[in-house]
Amino acid sequence: MRSRPLPWRARYQQRFAAPQTVVVQPTTWCNLDCRYCYLPFRKLKHQMPLEVAEALAQAVAQFDDSSHPIGVVWHGGEPLAVGQQKFAALLAPFEALRRAGRVHHYVQTNATLITETWCDLLAAYDVRVGVSIDGPAALNAERVDLRGKPAFDRILRGISQLREHGIPFSVISVVGTLGIAMPEELLEFLTSQGGHSVGFNIEEIEGVNTDRQPPTAVQAEEFWRRTLTWTREHPGAPAVREVERLAEYLQLIRSGQRAEWDGRRLDPIPTVSWKGDVVLLSPELADTAAPEYGDFVAGNVLDRPLPEILRDAHRLRYVRDFLTGLDRCQAECEFFDFCRGAQAANRYFENGDLTTTETSYCRVSRQALATALFTLATKEAAA
């Protein structure tokens, strides 16, 4: 006899933990117009009212896991475009939580607006900085301003300010069809910039970025193979986010700590828009309308506290479909043990259905990485 499926609430709790990250959109506007950008409203100058930040801070205070501070990630359009006075005002409601060690602030920025006074503000609130830069000038050519002018020199000036003021930063690079064939050049350049870690987002089909050809799985496997080789040959270089995750997985499995890995649950990643709307699972689903799922909005922090919105997450059709997709991934995919089957936005934008499984993201960012390591290990064992 086939066992009855768990109720939706239990299925959600089995897969998802309390949020470790809350993504916050201080403005829709961006001063750049990157050719691969997925944001549909980046040319509109909406800004978050202070009451949204205040409501969110009150909601975050209700999460009771004091052992793990929540990362409040200020992200997209360009967060620093709101100006220093407004940004400080948005941070202020969280200050008691930050001082108590219950939240950490992060900002993902294109760095073009960073100045000495911005560095003073970031340091005052201990804001952890992530810089978006795609490599040396030739690989960064897709990152242009609203007039189509390259942003490269302005990004380097911003990074220089961070270095001069002793503010640590990480780097996220979008890897397109040019950069996918140049991992060594990319890694050498990013290492020279002085960041403490690097993350590679291989270009994806998502949001309004639908008409460009992303790298293939074959190209990605070669990219990761050469990246793994380079990182091993340069032990003092910045950590590569994806390589670190794979290394952590292997270390836990090999050291008899599988239970710790298996016990980890997904982050629902609540994303709070400038007007307080909350979207779950993937920040990229914000500002998206879908015939099957509506606008993906789970609630608004001005109307309901975030913990209450999350308690009802299992009632949402798109969350239920995503849970179904995760079950299918676990049953069907040989990479699930490492991958864990996340990335809801890729499922929707590539397949139009969250109950589906494999995506291009899976193939180029998870499967290709694991396969590249296996290929290297096999060659070394045979040598």
mmCIF file of C-alpha atoms in Angstrom:
data_model
loop_
_atom_site.group_PDB
_atom_site.id
_atom_site.type_symbol
_atom_site.label_atom_id
_atom_site.label_comp_id
_atom_site.label_asym_id
_atom_site.label_seq_id
_atom_site.Cartn_x
_atom_site.Cartn_y
_atom_site.Cartn_z
ATOM 1 C CA MET A 1 0.000 0.000 0.000
ATOM 2 C CA ARG A 2 1.338 3.429 -0.966
ATOM 3 C CA SER A 3 1.885 5.693 2.056
ATOM 4 C CA ARG A 4 -0.117 8.875 2.262
ATOM 5 C CA PRO A 5 1.885 12.047 1.529
ATOM 6 C CA LEU A 6 2.657 14.375 4.409
ATOM 7 C CA PRO A 7 0.451 17.460 4.816
ATOM 8 C CA TRP A 8 1.776 20.536 3.036
ATOM 9 C CA ARG A 9 2.825 22.252 6.276
ATOM 10 C CA ALA A 10 4.898 19.231 7.311
ATOM 11 C CA ARG A 11 6.427 18.971 3.842
ATOM 12 C CA TYR A 12 7.418 22.633 3.978
ATOM 13 C CA GLN A 13 8.936 22.293 7.457
ATOM 14 C CA GLN A 14 10.831 19.216 6.334
ATOM 15 C CA ARG A 15 12.516 21.164 3.540
ATOM 16 C CA PHE A 16 12.796 24.711 4.902
ATOM 17 C CA ALA A 17 14.328 26.266 7.993
ATOM 18 C CA ALA A 18 13.689 29.697 9.473
ATOM 19 C CA PRO A 19 15.235 32.360 7.238
ATOM 20 C CA GLN A 20 18.938 33.008 7.547
ATOM 21 C CA THR A 21 18.749 35.739 4.918
ATOM 22 C CA VAL A 22 16.261 38.513 4.217
ATOM 23 C CA VAL A 23 16.785 40.313 0.902
ATOM 24 C CA VAL A 24 15.648 43.945 0.961
ATOM 25 C CA GLN A 25 15.118 46.211 -2.054
ATOM 26 C CA PRO A 26 15.758 49.833 -1.025
ATOM 27 C CA THR A 27 15.125 51.039 -4.577
ATOM 28 C CA THR A 28 14.164 49.665 -7.955
ATOM 29 C CA TRP A 29 16.477 52.080 -9.775
ATOM 30 C CA CYS A 30 19.981 51.315 -10.978
ATOM 31 C CA ASN A 31 22.521 53.734 -12.402
ATOM 32 C CA LEU A 32 23.787 50.974 -14.685
ATOM 33 C CA ASP A 33 22.014 49.146 -17.497
ATOM 34 C CA CYS A 34 23.850 45.832 -17.708
ATOM 35 C CA ARG A 35 22.902 43.982 -20.860
ATOM 36 C CA TYR A 36 22.160 40.732 -19.027
ATOM 37 C CA CYS A 37 20.178 42.282 -16.142
ATOM 38 C CA TYR A 38 16.994 40.415 -15.160
ATOM 39 C CA LEU A 39 15.318 43.314 -13.285
ATOM 40 C CA PRO A 40 12.270 44.674 -15.152
ATOM 41 C CA PHE A 41 11.917 47.998 -13.283
ATOM 42 C CA ARG A 42 15.532 49.104 -12.939
ATOM 43 C CA LYS A 43 14.809 52.433 -14.678
ATOM 44 C CA LEU A 44 12.042 53.385 -12.226
ATOM 45 C CA LYS A 45 13.047 55.417 -9.171
ATOM 46 C CA HIS A 46 10.871 53.838 -6.491
ATOM 47 C CA GLN A 47 12.389 54.053 -2.999
ATOM 48 C CA MET A 48 11.509 52.185 0.174
ATOM 49 C CA PRO A 49 9.541 54.291 2.679
ATOM 50 C CA LEU A 50 10.982 54.300 6.188
ATOM 51 C CA GLU A 51 7.865 52.626 7.579
ATOM 52 C CA VAL A 52 8.636 49.498 5.523
ATOM 53 C CA ALA A 53 12.121 49.247 7.058
ATOM 54 C CA GLU A 54 10.647 49.840 10.508
ATOM 55 C CA ALA A 55 8.015 47.122 10.030
ATOM 56 C CA LEU A 56 10.632 44.715 8.734
ATOM 57 C CA ALA A 57 12.974 45.367 11.662
ATOM 58 C CA GLN A 58 10.124 44.696 14.088
ATOM 59 C CA ALA A 59 9.378 41.452 12.252
ATOM 60 C CA VAL A 60 13.007 40.306 12.211
ATOM 61 C CA ALA A 61 13.132 40.865 15.977
ATOM 62 C CA GLN A 62 10.462 38.167 16.317
ATOM 63 C CA PHE A 63 12.727 35.431 14.955
ATOM 64 C CA ASP A 64 14.043 33.722 18.052
ATOM 65 C CA ASP A 65 17.137 31.902 16.778
ATOM 66 C CA SER A 66 19.654 34.077 18.575
ATOM 67 C CA SER A 67 22.429 31.561 17.798
ATOM 68 C CA HIS A 68 22.477 32.593 14.147
ATOM 69 C CA PRO A 69 22.297 36.263 13.124
ATOM 70 C CA ILE A 70 20.057 37.011 10.169
ATOM 71 C CA GLY A 71 21.716 38.473 7.111
ATOM 72 C CA VAL A 72 19.846 41.562 5.916
ATOM 73 C CA VAL A 73 20.951 41.872 2.290
ATOM 74 C CA TRP A 74 20.326 45.227 0.599
ATOM 75 C CA HIS A 75 20.049 44.337 -3.061
ATOM 76 C CA GLY A 76 18.687 45.688 -6.365
ATOM 77 C CA GLY A 77 18.461 47.919 -8.229
ATOM 78 C CA GLU A 78 21.591 49.726 -6.972
ATOM 79 C CA PRO A 79 21.153 50.111 -3.179
ATOM 80 C CA LEU A 80 23.598 53.013 -2.859
ATOM 81 C CA ALA A 81 21.554 55.021 -5.366
ATOM 82 C CA VAL A 82 19.193 56.026 -2.546
ATOM 83 C CA GLY A 83 21.948 58.247 -1.143
ATOM 84 C CA GLN A 84 23.784 58.138 2.155
ATOM 85 C CA GLN A 85 21.156 59.926 4.239
ATOM 86 C CA LYS A 86 18.325 57.659 3.097
ATOM 87 C CA PHE A 87 20.419 54.508 3.378
ATOM 88 C CA ALA A 88 21.391 55.369 6.949
ATOM 89 C CA ALA A 89 17.731 56.026 7.749
ATOM 90 C CA LEU A 90 16.788 52.583 6.397
ATOM 91 C CA LEU A 91 19.502 50.941 8.500
ATOM 92 C CA ALA A 92 18.545 52.777 11.685
ATOM 93 C CA PRO A 93 15.511 50.616 12.667
ATOM 94 C CA PHE A 94 17.798 47.548 12.738
ATOM 95 C CA GLU A 95 20.462 49.166 14.890
ATOM 96 C CA ALA A 96 19.458 47.633 18.227
ATOM 97 C CA LEU A 97 19.368 44.203 16.574
ATOM 98 C CA ARG A 98 22.760 44.761 14.945
ATOM 99 C CA ARG A 99 24.367 45.862 18.200
ATOM 100 C CA ALA A 100 22.925 42.785 19.885
ATOM 101 C CA GLY A 101 24.496 40.567 17.219
ATOM 102 C CA ARG A 102 21.142 39.449 15.845
ATOM 103 C CA VAL A 103 21.521 40.857 12.348
ATOM 104 C CA HIS A 104 24.371 41.492 9.951
ATOM 105 C CA HIS A 105 23.967 43.943 7.094
ATOM 106 C CA TYR A 106 25.156 43.133 3.587
ATOM 107 C CA VAL A 107 24.981 45.242 0.458
ATOM 108 C CA GLN A 108 25.408 44.044 -3.123
ATOM 109 C CA THR A 109 26.631 47.012 -5.139
ATOM 110 C CA ASN A 110 28.133 47.844 -8.510
ATOM 111 C CA ALA A 111 30.632 49.996 -6.545
ATOM 112 C CA THR A 112 30.429 52.960 -8.949
ATOM 113 C CA LEU A 113 28.997 55.267 -6.278
ATOM 114 C CA ILE A 114 31.380 54.373 -3.446
ATOM 115 C CA THR A 115 33.249 57.348 -2.011
ATOM 116 C CA GLU A 116 35.167 58.091 1.173
ATOM 117 C CA THR A 117 31.989 59.176 2.964
ATOM 118 C CA TRP A 118 30.176 56.054 1.803
ATOM 119 C CA CYS A 119 33.015 53.994 3.277
ATOM 120 C CA ASP A 120 32.596 55.825 6.581
ATOM 121 C CA LEU A 121 28.900 54.947 6.624
ATOM 122 C CA LEU A 122 29.463 51.313 5.674
ATOM 123 C CA ALA A 123 32.078 50.972 8.399
ATOM 124 C CA ALA A 124 29.859 52.644 11.013
ATOM 125 C CA TYR A 125 27.115 50.058 10.480
ATOM 126 C CA ASP A 126 29.533 47.166 9.812
ATOM 127 C CA VAL A 127 27.930 46.591 6.403
ATOM 128 C CA ARG A 128 29.512 43.658 4.596
ATOM 129 C CA VAL A 129 30.075 44.549 0.975
ATOM 130 C CA GLY A 130 29.654 42.478 -2.154
ATOM 131 C CA VAL A 131 30.857 44.029 -5.411
ATOM 132 C CA SER A 132 29.527 43.058 -8.825
ATOM 133 C CA ILE A 133 32.303 43.020 -11.411
ATOM 134 C CA ASP A 134 32.736 40.535 -14.233
ATOM 135 C CA GLY A 135 36.501 40.644 -14.684
ATOM 136 C CA PRO A 136 38.991 42.788 -16.605
ATOM 137 C CA ALA A 137 37.663 45.399 -19.010
ATOM 138 C CA ALA A 138 36.969 43.010 -21.893
ATOM 139 C CA LEU A 139 34.940 40.660 -19.686
ATOM 140 C CA ASN A 140 33.174 43.535 -17.940
ATOM 141 C CA ALA A 141 31.952 45.103 -21.196
ATOM 142 C CA GLU A 142 28.298 44.133 -20.587
ATOM 143 C CA ARG A 143 28.230 46.369 -17.498
ATOM 144 C CA VAL A 144 27.407 49.802 -18.919
ATOM 145 C CA ASP A 145 25.660 52.922 -17.658
ATOM 146 C CA LEU A 146 22.377 54.384 -18.863
ATOM 147 C CA ARG A 147 24.155 56.041 -21.790
ATOM 148 C CA GLY A 148 25.815 52.778 -22.816
ATOM 149 C CA LYS A 149 29.236 53.862 -21.508
ATOM 150 C CA PRO A 150 31.502 51.254 -19.853
ATOM 151 C CA ALA A 151 31.354 51.277 -16.055
ATOM 152 C CA PHE A 152 34.671 49.476 -15.579
ATOM 153 C CA ASP A 153 36.847 52.407 -14.466
ATOM 154 C CA ARG A 154 34.191 53.628 -12.019
ATOM 155 C CA ILE A 155 33.892 50.159 -10.499
ATOM 156 C CA LEU A 156 37.666 50.024 -10.003
ATOM 157 C CA ARG A 157 37.596 53.429 -8.304
ATOM 158 C CA GLY A 158 34.944 52.191 -5.905
ATOM 159 C CA ILE A 159 36.938 49.047 -5.132
ATOM 160 C CA SER A 160 40.008 51.199 -4.546
ATOM 161 C CA GLN A 161 38.054 53.225 -1.970
ATOM 162 C CA LEU A 162 37.072 50.042 -0.154
ATOM 163 C CA ARG A 163 40.683 48.881 -0.043
ATOM 164 C CA GLU A 164 41.992 52.272 1.106
ATOM 165 C CA HIS A 165 39.500 52.328 3.983
ATOM 166 C CA GLY A 166 40.110 48.745 5.019
ATOM 167 C CA ILE A 167 36.583 47.553 4.228
ATOM 168 C CA PRO A 168 36.544 43.839 3.341
ATOM 169 C CA PHE A 169 34.502 42.856 0.323
ATOM 170 C CA SER A 170 33.537 39.848 -1.742
ATOM 171 C CA VAL A 171 33.015 39.730 -5.491
ATOM 172 C CA ILE A 172 30.270 38.272 -7.648
ATOM 173 C CA SER A 173 30.985 37.867 -11.352
ATOM 174 C CA VAL A 174 28.506 37.045 -14.066
ATOM 175 C CA VAL A 175 30.220 34.638 -16.455
ATOM 176 C CA GLY A 176 29.003 34.854 -20.041
ATOM 177 C CA THR A 177 30.043 33.173 -23.263
ATOM 178 C CA LEU A 178 33.347 35.096 -23.365
ATOM 179 C CA GLY A 179 34.406 34.675 -19.740
ATOM 180 C CA ILE A 180 33.503 30.984 -19.651
ATOM 181 C CA ALA A 181 36.576 30.289 -21.791
ATOM 182 C CA MET A 182 38.939 32.458 -19.698
ATOM 183 C CA PRO A 183 38.796 31.261 -16.071
ATOM 184 C CA GLU A 184 42.493 31.811 -15.344
ATOM 185 C CA GLU A 185 42.450 35.411 -16.578
ATOM 186 C CA LEU A 186 39.262 36.023 -14.640
ATOM 187 C CA LEU A 187 40.624 34.529 -11.406
ATOM 188 C CA GLU A 188 43.933 36.365 -11.680
ATOM 189 C CA PHE A 189 42.212 39.698 -12.198
ATOM 190 C CA LEU A 190 39.731 39.217 -9.358
ATOM 191 C CA THR A 191 42.505 38.101 -7.029
ATOM 192 C CA SER A 192 44.395 41.303 -7.834
ATOM 193 C CA GLN A 193 41.442 43.375 -6.635
ATOM 194 C CA GLY A 194 41.824 42.220 -3.047
ATOM 195 C CA GLY A 195 38.439 40.695 -2.277
ATOM 196 C CA HIS A 196 38.232 37.860 0.241
ATOM 197 C CA SER A 197 35.961 35.606 -1.836
ATOM 198 C CA VAL A 198 34.589 35.200 -5.343
ATOM 199 C CA GLY A 199 31.265 33.871 -6.562
ATOM 200 C CA PHE A 200 30.601 32.960 -10.180
ATOM 201 C CA ASN A 201 27.081 33.337 -11.556
ATOM 202 C CA ILE A 202 27.118 31.674 -14.957
ATOM 203 C CA GLU A 203 24.704 33.720 -17.041
ATOM 204 C CA GLU A 204 21.120 32.472 -16.848
ATOM 205 C CA ILE A 205 17.795 32.930 -18.578
ATOM 206 C CA GLU A 206 15.662 34.745 -16.023
ATOM 207 C CA GLY A 207 13.493 37.813 -15.574
ATOM 208 C CA VAL A 208 13.689 40.015 -18.652
ATOM 209 C CA ASN A 209 17.013 38.476 -19.728
ATOM 210 C CA THR A 210 15.546 35.959 -22.173
ATOM 211 C CA ASP A 211 17.133 36.556 -25.583
ATOM 212 C CA ARG A 212 20.826 35.915 -24.927
ATOM 213 C CA GLN A 213 22.611 32.594 -25.395
ATOM 214 C CA PRO A 214 24.040 31.412 -22.071
ATOM 215 C CA PRO A 215 27.117 29.162 -21.797
ATOM 216 C CA THR A 216 26.608 25.446 -22.350
ATOM 217 C CA ALA A 217 27.164 22.602 -19.890
ATOM 218 C CA VAL A 218 30.222 21.473 -21.845
ATOM 219 C CA GLN A 219 31.745 24.941 -21.602
ATOM 220 C CA ALA A 220 30.856 25.101 -17.921
ATOM 221 C CA GLU A 221 32.513 21.797 -17.093
ATOM 222 C CA GLU A 222 35.740 22.982 -18.722
ATOM 223 C CA PHE A 223 35.454 26.295 -16.832
ATOM 224 C CA TRP A 224 35.077 24.519 -13.490
ATOM 225 C CA ARG A 225 37.849 22.021 -14.254
ATOM 226 C CA ARG A 226 40.286 24.829 -14.940
ATOM 227 C CA THR A 227 38.983 26.812 -11.962
ATOM 228 C CA LEU A 228 39.553 23.851 -9.636
ATOM 229 C CA THR A 229 43.057 23.403 -11.008
ATOM 230 C CA TRP A 230 43.864 27.105 -10.632
ATOM 231 C CA THR A 231 42.580 27.349 -7.063
ATOM 232 C CA ARG A 232 44.657 24.342 -6.029
ATOM 233 C CA GLU A 233 47.756 25.931 -7.568
ATOM 234 C CA HIS A 234 47.063 29.269 -5.821
ATOM 235 C CA PRO A 235 46.267 28.422 -2.181
ATOM 236 C CA GLY A 236 46.470 32.059 -1.073
ATOM 237 C CA ALA A 237 43.880 33.266 -3.581
ATOM 238 C CA PRO A 238 40.360 34.322 -2.560
ATOM 239 C CA ALA A 239 37.965 31.475 -1.831
ATOM 240 C CA VAL A 240 35.663 30.562 -4.724
ATOM 241 C CA ARG A 241 32.133 30.273 -3.322
ATOM 242 C CA GLU A 242 31.069 27.305 -5.434
ATOM 243 C CA VAL A 243 34.298 25.373 -4.846
ATOM 244 C CA GLU A 244 34.042 25.986 -1.102
ATOM 245 C CA ARG A 245 30.518 24.601 -1.033
ATOM 246 C CA LEU A 246 31.575 21.447 -2.857
ATOM 247 C CA ALA A 247 34.604 21.062 -0.579
ATOM 248 C CA GLU A 248 32.425 21.428 2.519
ATOM 249 C CA TYR A 249 30.042 18.765 1.225
ATOM 250 C CA LEU A 250 32.876 16.323 0.544
ATOM 251 C CA GLN A 251 34.570 17.022 3.875
ATOM 252 C CA LEU A 252 31.417 16.331 5.851
ATOM 253 C CA ILE A 253 30.637 13.158 3.921
ATOM 254 C CA ARG A 254 34.181 11.800 4.188
ATOM 255 C CA SER A 255 34.523 12.633 7.902
ATOM 256 C CA GLY A 256 31.394 10.774 8.940
ATOM 257 C CA GLN A 257 29.276 13.910 9.354
ATOM 258 C CA ARG A 258 26.664 13.113 6.734
ATOM 259 C CA ALA A 259 23.896 13.676 9.285
ATOM 260 C CA GLU A 260 24.925 17.320 9.579
ATOM 261 C CA TRP A 261 24.765 17.806 5.803
ATOM 262 C CA ASP A 262 21.508 15.894 5.443
ATOM 263 C CA GLY A 263 19.965 17.855 8.293
ATOM 264 C CA ARG A 264 20.470 21.206 6.616
ATOM 265 C CA ARG A 265 17.289 22.722 5.300
ATOM 266 C CA LEU A 266 16.761 25.353 2.643
ATOM 267 C CA ASP A 267 16.460 29.060 3.333
ATOM 268 C CA PRO A 268 13.101 30.465 2.162
ATOM 269 C CA ILE A 269 14.985 33.701 1.329
ATOM 270 C CA PRO A 270 12.129 36.160 1.896
ATOM 271 C CA THR A 271 12.624 39.137 -0.406
ATOM 272 C CA VAL A 272 11.014 42.407 0.646
ATOM 273 C CA SER A 273 10.327 44.886 -2.131
ATOM 274 C CA TRP A 274 10.564 48.652 -1.787
ATOM 275 C CA LYS A 275 6.840 48.787 -0.928
ATOM 276 C CA GLY A 276 6.917 45.884 1.531
ATOM 277 C CA ASP A 277 5.690 43.012 -0.659
ATOM 278 C CA VAL A 278 7.257 39.670 0.249
ATOM 279 C CA VAL A 279 8.258 37.035 -2.309
ATOM 280 C CA LEU A 280 9.683 33.679 -1.222
ATOM 281 C CA LEU A 281 12.197 31.149 -2.569
ATOM 282 C CA SER A 282 14.147 33.343 -5.029
ATOM 283 C CA PRO A 283 14.720 37.121 -5.167
ATOM 284 C CA GLU A 284 14.474 36.905 -8.965
ATOM 285 C CA LEU A 285 10.763 36.099 -8.693
ATOM 286 C CA ALA A 286 10.015 39.586 -7.340
ATOM 287 C CA ASP A 287 8.257 41.907 -9.812
ATOM 288 C CA THR A 288 7.250 38.884 -11.893
ATOM 289 C CA ALA A 289 3.707 38.118 -13.019
ATOM 290 C CA ALA A 290 2.755 34.581 -14.004
ATOM 291 C CA PRO A 291 -0.554 33.123 -15.206
ATOM 292 C CA GLU A 292 -0.129 30.146 -12.876
ATOM 293 C CA TYR A 293 1.218 31.910 -9.813
ATOM 294 C CA GLY A 294 0.014 35.500 -9.950
ATOM 295 C CA ASP A 295 2.660 37.933 -8.720
ATOM 296 C CA PHE A 296 4.351 35.483 -6.299
ATOM 297 C CA VAL A 297 3.601 37.877 -3.417
ATOM 298 C CA ALA A 298 3.103 36.055 -0.122
ATOM 299 C CA GLY A 299 2.061 39.157 1.840
ATOM 300 C CA ASN A 300 3.188 42.639 2.805
ATOM 301 C CA VAL A 301 5.149 43.514 5.942
ATOM 302 C CA LEU A 302 2.973 46.596 6.469
ATOM 303 C CA ASP A 303 -0.059 44.314 6.796
ATOM 304 C CA ARG A 304 1.355 41.155 8.396
ATOM 305 C CA PRO A 305 4.589 40.403 10.267
ATOM 306 C CA LEU A 306 7.124 38.423 8.271
ATOM 307 C CA PRO A 307 7.078 35.388 10.629
ATOM 308 C CA GLU A 308 3.305 35.148 10.118
ATOM 309 C CA ILE A 309 3.722 35.329 6.340
ATOM 310 C CA LEU A 310 6.267 32.510 6.513
ATOM 311 C CA ARG A 311 4.004 30.371 8.693
ATOM 312 C CA ASP A 312 1.498 30.365 5.842
ATOM 313 C CA ALA A 313 4.072 29.778 3.086
ATOM 314 C CA HIS A 314 2.892 26.198 2.574
ATOM 315 C CA ARG A 315 -0.505 27.493 1.430
ATOM 316 C CA LEU A 316 0.921 29.224 -1.650
ATOM 317 C CA ARG A 317 0.554 27.358 -4.923
ATOM 318 C CA TYR A 318 4.043 28.196 -6.135
ATOM 319 C CA VAL A 319 5.591 26.995 -2.882
ATOM 320 C CA ARG A 320 3.637 23.743 -3.100
ATOM 321 C CA ASP A 321 4.711 23.262 -6.707
ATOM 322 C CA PHE A 322 8.305 23.890 -5.718
ATOM 323 C CA LEU A 323 8.058 21.280 -2.956
ATOM 324 C CA THR A 324 6.733 18.819 -5.529
ATOM 325 C CA GLY A 325 9.681 19.652 -7.766
ATOM 326 C CA LEU A 326 12.104 19.067 -4.892
ATOM 327 C CA ASP A 327 10.577 15.632 -4.266
ATOM 328 C CA ARG A 328 11.037 14.820 -7.945
ATOM 329 C CA CYS A 329 14.642 16.029 -7.886
ATOM 330 C CA GLN A 330 15.416 13.836 -4.906
ATOM 331 C CA ALA A 331 13.838 10.809 -6.569
ATOM 332 C CA GLU A 332 15.314 11.301 -10.031
ATOM 333 C CA CYS A 333 18.608 13.218 -9.920
ATOM 334 C CA GLU A 334 21.964 11.648 -9.094
ATOM 335 C CA PHE A 335 23.331 15.071 -8.103
ATOM 336 C CA PHE A 336 20.634 15.824 -5.508
ATOM 337 C CA ASP A 337 22.753 14.776 -2.547
ATOM 338 C CA PHE A 338 25.088 17.692 -3.269
ATOM 339 C CA CYS A 339 22.778 20.117 -5.072
ATOM 340 C CA ARG A 340 19.696 19.856 -2.791
ATOM 341 C CA GLY A 341 17.490 20.964 -5.671
ATOM 342 C CA ALA A 342 17.057 24.664 -4.969
ATOM 343 C CA GLN A 343 16.779 27.673 -7.367
ATOM 344 C CA ALA A 344 13.059 28.165 -7.868
ATOM 345 C CA ALA A 345 13.486 31.122 -10.235
ATOM 346 C CA ASN A 346 15.426 29.068 -12.753
ATOM 347 C CA ARG A 347 12.695 26.453 -12.825
ATOM 348 C CA TYR A 348 10.079 29.074 -13.530
ATOM 349 C CA PHE A 349 11.957 31.193 -16.074
ATOM 350 C CA GLU A 350 13.348 28.224 -17.971
ATOM 351 C CA ASN A 351 10.470 25.758 -17.712
ATOM 352 C CA GLY A 352 7.447 27.856 -16.740
ATOM 353 C CA ASP A 353 6.583 25.372 -14.007
ATOM 354 C CA LEU A 354 7.984 24.947 -10.509
ATOM 355 C CA THR A 355 7.141 21.236 -10.389
ATOM 356 C CA THR A 356 9.859 20.606 -12.988
ATOM 357 C CA THR A 357 13.354 19.453 -12.143
ATOM 358 C CA GLU A 358 16.504 20.007 -14.178
ATOM 359 C CA THR A 359 17.433 23.454 -15.473
ATOM 360 C CA SER A 360 20.363 25.021 -17.250
ATOM 361 C CA TYR A 361 21.430 26.392 -13.868
ATOM 362 C CA CYS A 362 21.609 22.821 -12.543
ATOM 363 C CA ARG A 363 23.696 21.703 -15.487
ATOM 364 C CA VAL A 364 26.216 24.561 -15.560
ATOM 365 C CA SER A 365 26.548 25.544 -11.896
ATOM 366 C CA ARG A 366 26.095 22.307 -9.949
ATOM 367 C CA GLN A 367 26.369 19.248 -12.199
ATOM 368 C CA ALA A 368 29.268 20.589 -14.270
ATOM 369 C CA LEU A 369 31.187 21.514 -11.109
ATOM 370 C CA ALA A 370 30.784 18.050 -9.571
ATOM 371 C CA THR A 371 31.585 16.336 -12.868
ATOM 372 C CA ALA A 372 34.695 18.492 -13.326
ATOM 373 C CA LEU A 373 36.005 17.420 -9.920
ATOM 374 C CA PHE A 374 35.282 13.762 -10.704
ATOM 375 C CA THR A 375 37.131 14.048 -14.030
ATOM 376 C CA LEU A 376 40.168 15.596 -12.363
ATOM 377 C CA ALA A 377 40.207 12.977 -9.614
ATOM 378 C CA THR A 378 39.916 10.160 -12.158
ATOM 379 C CA LYS A 379 42.823 11.504 -14.227
ATOM 380 C CA GLU A 380 45.006 11.894 -11.154
ATOM 381 C CA ALA A 381 44.192 8.377 -9.948
ATOM 382 C CA ALA A 382 45.177 6.982 -13.333
ATOM 383 C CA ALA A 383 48.419 8.949 -13.537
#
